[in-house]
Amino acid sequence: MDCSIYYVCSNGDVFGPMECPASTPYFDGETCVNDKSACCGDLCVPYCQPGEIQVPDPIDCTKYYVCPETGAVKPEYHFTCPAGSNFEVALGTCVADAPCIILCTDSATTASPSFNCTTSMTCSSAGYFAKCSYCQPQYYHCTQAGHEAVVESCAGTLVFNPDPGYPYCISSSDCPYKPLF
């Protein structure tokens, strides 16, 4: 696990991956710090932090865990969202037509916040979406929800910005571009 990578949840949107600067390379769940021991736990192991009510299943965006107490999640509190809904990480609840955000991969999953690319995508909404979690020319174009995304490429030497807050082709020297909130 790379403890320098984190995501920002703001107004119901998830932005990232973001990276801590070299001077404070470890993300402690709130900010970037110098102390390696403050590094957050493995994204592949669901865990209830203090104050959390529900947490996502890291390998299935249609499932979540209820948190009656701080600590490791319990199988008896594992639930599935209603049909047509995904667990919205930023809101901490199931939302109809929410984007599918998978925090961890297993052998059967292709989407991940690590530096991987997805091999296909079913559109959750119309728009442009990163094919990979890093800057590269290919991206997905969706014309409507429920359809298979079409892979397109940026013109010339441009690359697609993987930050969902700014899903456009940009100069590789400016990528990744993280918009200010």
PDB file of C-alpha atoms in Angstrom:
ATOM      1  CA  MET A   1       0.000   0.000   0.000  1.00  0.00           C
ATOM      2  CA  ASP A   2       1.268   3.502  -0.859  1.00  0.00           C
ATOM      3  CA  CYS A   3       0.626   5.716   2.171  1.00  0.00           C
ATOM      4  CA  SER A   4       1.371   8.869   0.192  1.00  0.00           C
ATOM      5  CA  ILE A   5      -1.767   8.482  -1.956  1.00  0.00           C
ATOM      6  CA  TYR A   6      -5.162   9.681  -0.715  1.00  0.00           C
ATOM      7  CA  TYR A   7      -8.571  10.852  -1.936  1.00  0.00           C
ATOM      8  CA  VAL A   8     -10.541  13.982  -1.030  1.00  0.00           C
ATOM      9  CA  CYS A   9     -14.311  13.823  -0.477  1.00  0.00           C
ATOM     10  CA  SER A  10     -16.049  17.176  -0.967  1.00  0.00           C
ATOM     11  CA  ASN A  11     -19.700  18.027  -1.564  1.00  0.00           C
ATOM     12  CA  GLY A  12     -20.547  14.477  -2.590  1.00  0.00           C
ATOM     13  CA  ASP A  13     -17.621  14.126  -5.025  1.00  0.00           C
ATOM     14  CA  VAL A  14     -14.431  12.090  -4.713  1.00  0.00           C
ATOM     15  CA  PHE A  15     -11.241  13.698  -6.040  1.00  0.00           C
ATOM     16  CA  GLY A  16      -7.966  11.944  -6.547  1.00  0.00           C
ATOM     17  CA  PRO A  17      -5.764  10.168  -6.334  1.00  0.00           C
ATOM     18  CA  MET A  18      -3.804  12.935  -4.607  1.00  0.00           C
ATOM     19  CA  GLU A  19      -0.201  12.542  -3.458  1.00  0.00           C
ATOM     20  CA  CYS A  20       1.478  13.867  -0.333  1.00  0.00           C
ATOM     21  CA  PRO A  21       4.591  16.031  -0.895  1.00  0.00           C
ATOM     22  CA  ALA A  22       8.052  14.554  -0.248  1.00  0.00           C
ATOM     23  CA  SER A  23       8.452  16.720   2.892  1.00  0.00           C
ATOM     24  CA  THR A  24       5.380  15.118   4.540  1.00  0.00           C
ATOM     25  CA  PRO A  25       4.975  11.815   2.651  1.00  0.00           C
ATOM     26  CA  TYR A  26       2.486   9.921   4.877  1.00  0.00           C
ATOM     27  CA  PHE A  27      -1.285  10.426   4.897  1.00  0.00           C
ATOM     28  CA  ASP A  28      -2.769   9.894   8.362  1.00  0.00           C
ATOM     29  CA  GLY A  29      -6.433  10.031   7.338  1.00  0.00           C
ATOM     30  CA  GLU A  30      -6.692  13.818   7.572  1.00  0.00           C
ATOM     31  CA  THR A  31      -3.410  15.391   6.467  1.00  0.00           C
ATOM     32  CA  CYS A  32       0.079  14.613   5.173  1.00  0.00           C
ATOM     33  CA  VAL A  33       2.624  14.116   7.971  1.00  0.00           C
ATOM     34  CA  ASN A  34       6.266  13.052   8.566  1.00  0.00           C
ATOM     35  CA  ASP A  35       5.430  10.152  10.904  1.00  0.00           C
ATOM     36  CA  LYS A  36       5.281   6.829   9.016  1.00  0.00           C
ATOM     37  CA  SER A  37       3.469   5.144  11.915  1.00  0.00           C
ATOM     38  CA  ALA A  38       0.500   7.504  11.333  1.00  0.00           C
ATOM     39  CA  CYS A  39      -0.096   5.960   7.926  1.00  0.00           C
ATOM     40  CA  CYS A  40      -3.686   4.887   7.334  1.00  0.00           C
ATOM     41  CA  GLY A  41      -4.554   1.223   7.141  1.00  0.00           C
ATOM     42  CA  ASP A  42      -4.835  -0.899   4.035  1.00  0.00           C
ATOM     43  CA  LEU A  43      -7.680   0.171   1.711  1.00  0.00           C
ATOM     44  CA  CYS A  44      -8.344  -3.523   1.074  1.00  0.00           C
ATOM     45  CA  VAL A  45      -9.347  -4.120   4.694  1.00  0.00           C
ATOM     46  CA  PRO A  46     -12.599  -2.337   5.596  1.00  0.00           C
ATOM     47  CA  TYR A  47     -12.366  -0.625   8.969  1.00  0.00           C
ATOM     48  CA  CYS A  48     -14.783   1.550  10.955  1.00  0.00           C
ATOM     49  CA  GLN A  49     -13.080   4.788  11.986  1.00  0.00           C
ATOM     50  CA  PRO A  50     -14.482   6.829  14.916  1.00  0.00           C
ATOM     51  CA  GLY A  51     -17.625   8.684  13.828  1.00  0.00           C
ATOM     52  CA  GLU A  52     -18.247   6.592  10.710  1.00  0.00           C
ATOM     53  CA  ILE A  53     -21.720   5.108  10.301  1.00  0.00           C
ATOM     54  CA  GLN A  54     -21.209   3.142   7.076  1.00  0.00           C
ATOM     55  CA  VAL A  55     -18.048   2.238   5.129  1.00  0.00           C
ATOM     56  CA  PRO A  56     -17.675   0.893   1.585  1.00  0.00           C
ATOM     57  CA  ASP A  57     -16.923  -2.693   0.694  1.00  0.00           C
ATOM     58  CA  PRO A  58     -13.472  -2.198  -0.885  1.00  0.00           C
ATOM     59  CA  ILE A  59     -14.038  -4.712  -3.712  1.00  0.00           C
ATOM     60  CA  ASP A  60     -17.754  -4.264  -4.517  1.00  0.00           C
ATOM     61  CA  CYS A  61     -19.220  -0.797  -5.029  1.00  0.00           C
ATOM     62  CA  THR A  62     -22.782  -2.113  -4.529  1.00  0.00           C
ATOM     63  CA  LYS A  63     -22.050  -3.224  -0.949  1.00  0.00           C
ATOM     64  CA  TYR A  64     -21.179  -1.578   2.363  1.00  0.00           C
ATOM     65  CA  TYR A  65     -20.706  -2.253   6.076  1.00  0.00           C
ATOM     66  CA  VAL A  66     -22.603  -0.639   8.953  1.00  0.00           C
ATOM     67  CA  CYS A  67     -20.351   0.532  11.798  1.00  0.00           C
ATOM     68  CA  PRO A  68     -21.942   0.010  15.237  1.00  0.00           C
ATOM     69  CA  GLU A  69     -18.500   0.599  16.806  1.00  0.00           C
ATOM     70  CA  THR A  70     -14.924   1.556  15.940  1.00  0.00           C
ATOM     71  CA  GLY A  71     -12.753  -1.317  14.706  1.00  0.00           C
ATOM     72  CA  ALA A  72     -12.770  -4.143  12.202  1.00  0.00           C
ATOM     73  CA  VAL A  73     -16.030  -4.602  10.298  1.00  0.00           C
ATOM     74  CA  LYS A  74     -18.229  -7.576  11.118  1.00  0.00           C
ATOM     75  CA  PRO A  75     -19.726  -9.897   8.470  1.00  0.00           C
ATOM     76  CA  GLU A  76     -23.191  -9.644  10.013  1.00  0.00           C
ATOM     77  CA  TYR A  77     -23.167  -5.902   9.215  1.00  0.00           C
ATOM     78  CA  HIS A  78     -22.412  -6.394   5.478  1.00  0.00           C
ATOM     79  CA  PHE A  79     -25.257  -5.109   3.290  1.00  0.00           C
ATOM     80  CA  THR A  80     -26.108  -4.600  -0.398  1.00  0.00           C
ATOM     81  CA  CYS A  81     -27.420  -1.354  -1.879  1.00  0.00           C
ATOM     82  CA  PRO A  82     -30.846  -1.388  -3.569  1.00  0.00           C
ATOM     83  CA  ALA A  83     -30.859  -2.374  -7.259  1.00  0.00           C
ATOM     84  CA  GLY A  84     -29.490   0.413  -9.464  1.00  0.00           C
ATOM     85  CA  SER A  85     -27.556   1.992  -6.587  1.00  0.00           C
ATOM     86  CA  ASN A  86     -23.875   2.084  -5.658  1.00  0.00           C
ATOM     87  CA  PHE A  87     -22.295   3.017  -2.355  1.00  0.00           C
ATOM     88  CA  GLU A  88     -21.318   6.689  -2.663  1.00  0.00           C
ATOM     89  CA  VAL A  89     -18.023   6.961  -0.761  1.00  0.00           C
ATOM     90  CA  ALA A  90     -18.185  10.745  -0.325  1.00  0.00           C
ATOM     91  CA  LEU A  91     -21.727  10.653   1.140  1.00  0.00           C
ATOM     92  CA  GLY A  92     -21.377   7.371   3.040  1.00  0.00           C
ATOM     93  CA  THR A  93     -24.640   5.922   1.715  1.00  0.00           C
ATOM     94  CA  CYS A  94     -26.206   4.172  -1.296  1.00  0.00           C
ATOM     95  CA  VAL A  95     -27.187   6.504  -4.130  1.00  0.00           C
ATOM     96  CA  ALA A  96     -29.084   5.655  -7.328  1.00  0.00           C
ATOM     97  CA  ASP A  97     -26.814   5.940 -10.397  1.00  0.00           C
ATOM     98  CA  ALA A  98     -23.769   6.852  -8.259  1.00  0.00           C
ATOM     99  CA  PRO A  99     -20.404   6.122  -9.927  1.00  0.00           C
ATOM    100  CA  CYS A 100     -18.847   2.785  -9.020  1.00  0.00           C
ATOM    101  CA  ILE A 101     -15.674   3.478  -7.021  1.00  0.00           C
ATOM    102  CA  ILE A 102     -13.699   0.361  -6.162  1.00  0.00           C
ATOM    103  CA  LEU A 103     -11.041   0.971  -3.513  1.00  0.00           C
ATOM    104  CA  CYS A 104      -9.173  -2.298  -3.884  1.00  0.00           C
ATOM    105  CA  THR A 105      -8.714  -5.002  -6.472  1.00  0.00           C
ATOM    106  CA  ASP A 106      -8.967  -8.715  -6.173  1.00  0.00           C
ATOM    107  CA  SER A 107      -8.175 -11.140  -8.989  1.00  0.00           C
ATOM    108  CA  ALA A 108     -11.571 -10.543 -10.643  1.00  0.00           C
ATOM    109  CA  THR A 109     -11.654  -6.759 -10.453  1.00  0.00           C
ATOM    110  CA  THR A 110     -10.031  -4.354 -12.889  1.00  0.00           C
ATOM    111  CA  ALA A 111     -10.866  -0.915 -11.474  1.00  0.00           C
ATOM    112  CA  SER A 112      -8.660   0.397  -8.680  1.00  0.00           C
ATOM    113  CA  PRO A 113      -7.263   3.621  -7.245  1.00  0.00           C
ATOM    114  CA  SER A 114      -3.753   2.200  -7.712  1.00  0.00           C
ATOM    115  CA  PHE A 115      -1.874   2.971 -10.897  1.00  0.00           C
ATOM    116  CA  ASN A 116      -3.905   0.610 -13.064  1.00  0.00           C
ATOM    117  CA  CYS A 117      -6.126   0.910 -16.089  1.00  0.00           C
ATOM    118  CA  THR A 118      -9.589  -0.530 -16.522  1.00  0.00           C
ATOM    119  CA  THR A 119     -10.217  -2.752 -19.525  1.00  0.00           C
ATOM    120  CA  SER A 120     -13.895  -1.830 -19.934  1.00  0.00           C
ATOM    121  CA  MET A 121     -16.527   0.357 -18.327  1.00  0.00           C
ATOM    122  CA  THR A 122     -20.305   0.472 -18.136  1.00  0.00           C
ATOM    123  CA  CYS A 123     -21.342   4.115 -18.015  1.00  0.00           C
ATOM    124  CA  SER A 124     -22.912   5.422 -14.810  1.00  0.00           C
ATOM    125  CA  SER A 125     -23.650   8.761 -16.513  1.00  0.00           C
ATOM    126  CA  ALA A 126     -22.780  10.737 -19.651  1.00  0.00           C
ATOM    127  CA  GLY A 127     -19.331  12.329 -19.724  1.00  0.00           C
ATOM    128  CA  TYR A 128     -15.612  11.675 -20.008  1.00  0.00           C
ATOM    129  CA  PHE A 129     -13.842   9.341 -17.574  1.00  0.00           C
ATOM    130  CA  ALA A 130     -10.234   8.333 -16.991  1.00  0.00           C
ATOM    131  CA  LYS A 131      -9.278   4.887 -18.301  1.00  0.00           C
ATOM    132  CA  CYS A 132      -6.244   4.833 -16.016  1.00  0.00           C
ATOM    133  CA  SER A 133      -5.410   6.413 -12.673  1.00  0.00           C
ATOM    134  CA  TYR A 134      -2.393   8.155 -14.203  1.00  0.00           C
ATOM    135  CA  CYS A 135      -1.882  10.596 -17.102  1.00  0.00           C
ATOM    136  CA  GLN A 136      -2.035   8.875 -20.492  1.00  0.00           C
ATOM    137  CA  PRO A 137      -3.836   9.592 -23.810  1.00  0.00           C
ATOM    138  CA  GLN A 138      -6.754   7.130 -23.636  1.00  0.00           C
ATOM    139  CA  TYR A 139     -10.024   7.817 -21.807  1.00  0.00           C
ATOM    140  CA  TYR A 140     -13.656   6.685 -21.805  1.00  0.00           C
ATOM    141  CA  HIS A 141     -16.475   8.608 -23.477  1.00  0.00           C
ATOM    142  CA  CYS A 142     -20.002   7.872 -22.239  1.00  0.00           C
ATOM    143  CA  THR A 143     -23.072   9.123 -24.074  1.00  0.00           C
ATOM    144  CA  GLN A 144     -25.598   7.735 -21.592  1.00  0.00           C
ATOM    145  CA  ALA A 145     -25.872   5.637 -18.441  1.00  0.00           C
ATOM    146  CA  GLY A 146     -26.103   1.879 -18.821  1.00  0.00           C
ATOM    147  CA  HIS A 147     -24.175   1.690 -22.096  1.00  0.00           C
ATOM    148  CA  GLU A 148     -20.639   0.431 -22.655  1.00  0.00           C
ATOM    149  CA  ALA A 149     -18.089   3.275 -22.685  1.00  0.00           C
ATOM    150  CA  VAL A 150     -16.135   3.990 -25.871  1.00  0.00           C
ATOM    151  CA  VAL A 151     -12.351   4.341 -25.629  1.00  0.00           C
ATOM    152  CA  GLU A 152     -11.084   7.559 -27.206  1.00  0.00           C
ATOM    153  CA  SER A 153      -7.649   9.211 -27.316  1.00  0.00           C
ATOM    154  CA  CYS A 154      -6.512  12.764 -26.785  1.00  0.00           C
ATOM    155  CA  ALA A 155      -5.174  14.602 -29.846  1.00  0.00           C
ATOM    156  CA  GLY A 156      -1.443  14.859 -30.522  1.00  0.00           C
ATOM    157  CA  THR A 157       0.709  14.792 -27.389  1.00  0.00           C
ATOM    158  CA  LEU A 158      -2.123  15.620 -24.960  1.00  0.00           C
ATOM    159  CA  VAL A 159      -2.983  13.236 -22.118  1.00  0.00           C
ATOM    160  CA  PHE A 160      -6.227  12.695 -20.209  1.00  0.00           C
ATOM    161  CA  ASN A 161      -6.291  14.148 -16.697  1.00  0.00           C
ATOM    162  CA  PRO A 162      -7.257  11.352 -14.246  1.00  0.00           C
ATOM    163  CA  ASP A 163      -8.702  13.770 -11.662  1.00  0.00           C
ATOM    164  CA  PRO A 164     -12.525  13.513 -11.887  1.00  0.00           C
ATOM    165  CA  GLY A 165     -12.766  17.195 -10.955  1.00  0.00           C
ATOM    166  CA  TYR A 166     -11.199  18.106 -14.317  1.00  0.00           C
ATOM    167  CA  PRO A 167     -11.818  15.261 -16.839  1.00  0.00           C
ATOM    168  CA  TYR A 168     -10.196  16.733 -19.965  1.00  0.00           C
ATOM    169  CA  CYS A 169      -7.202  16.317 -22.270  1.00  0.00           C
ATOM    170  CA  ILE A 170      -4.314  18.517 -21.150  1.00  0.00           C
ATOM    171  CA  SER A 171      -0.580  18.946 -21.682  1.00  0.00           C
ATOM    172  CA  SER A 172       1.444  16.143 -20.086  1.00  0.00           C
ATOM    173  CA  SER A 173       3.551  18.774 -18.293  1.00  0.00           C
ATOM    174  CA  ASP A 174       0.386  19.960 -16.457  1.00  0.00           C
ATOM    175  CA  CYS A 175      -0.839  16.471 -15.581  1.00  0.00           C
ATOM    176  CA  PRO A 176      -2.197  15.518 -13.175  1.00  0.00           C
ATOM    177  CA  TYR A 177      -4.132  18.741 -12.739  1.00  0.00           C
ATOM    178  CA  LYS A 178      -5.961  19.055  -9.426  1.00  0.00           C
ATOM    179  CA  PRO A 179      -8.594  21.798  -9.438  1.00  0.00           C
ATOM    180  CA  LEU A 180      -8.936  23.942  -6.344  1.00  0.00           C
ATOM    181  CA  PHE A 181     -12.178  23.333  -4.459  1.00  0.00           C
TER     182      PHE A 181
END
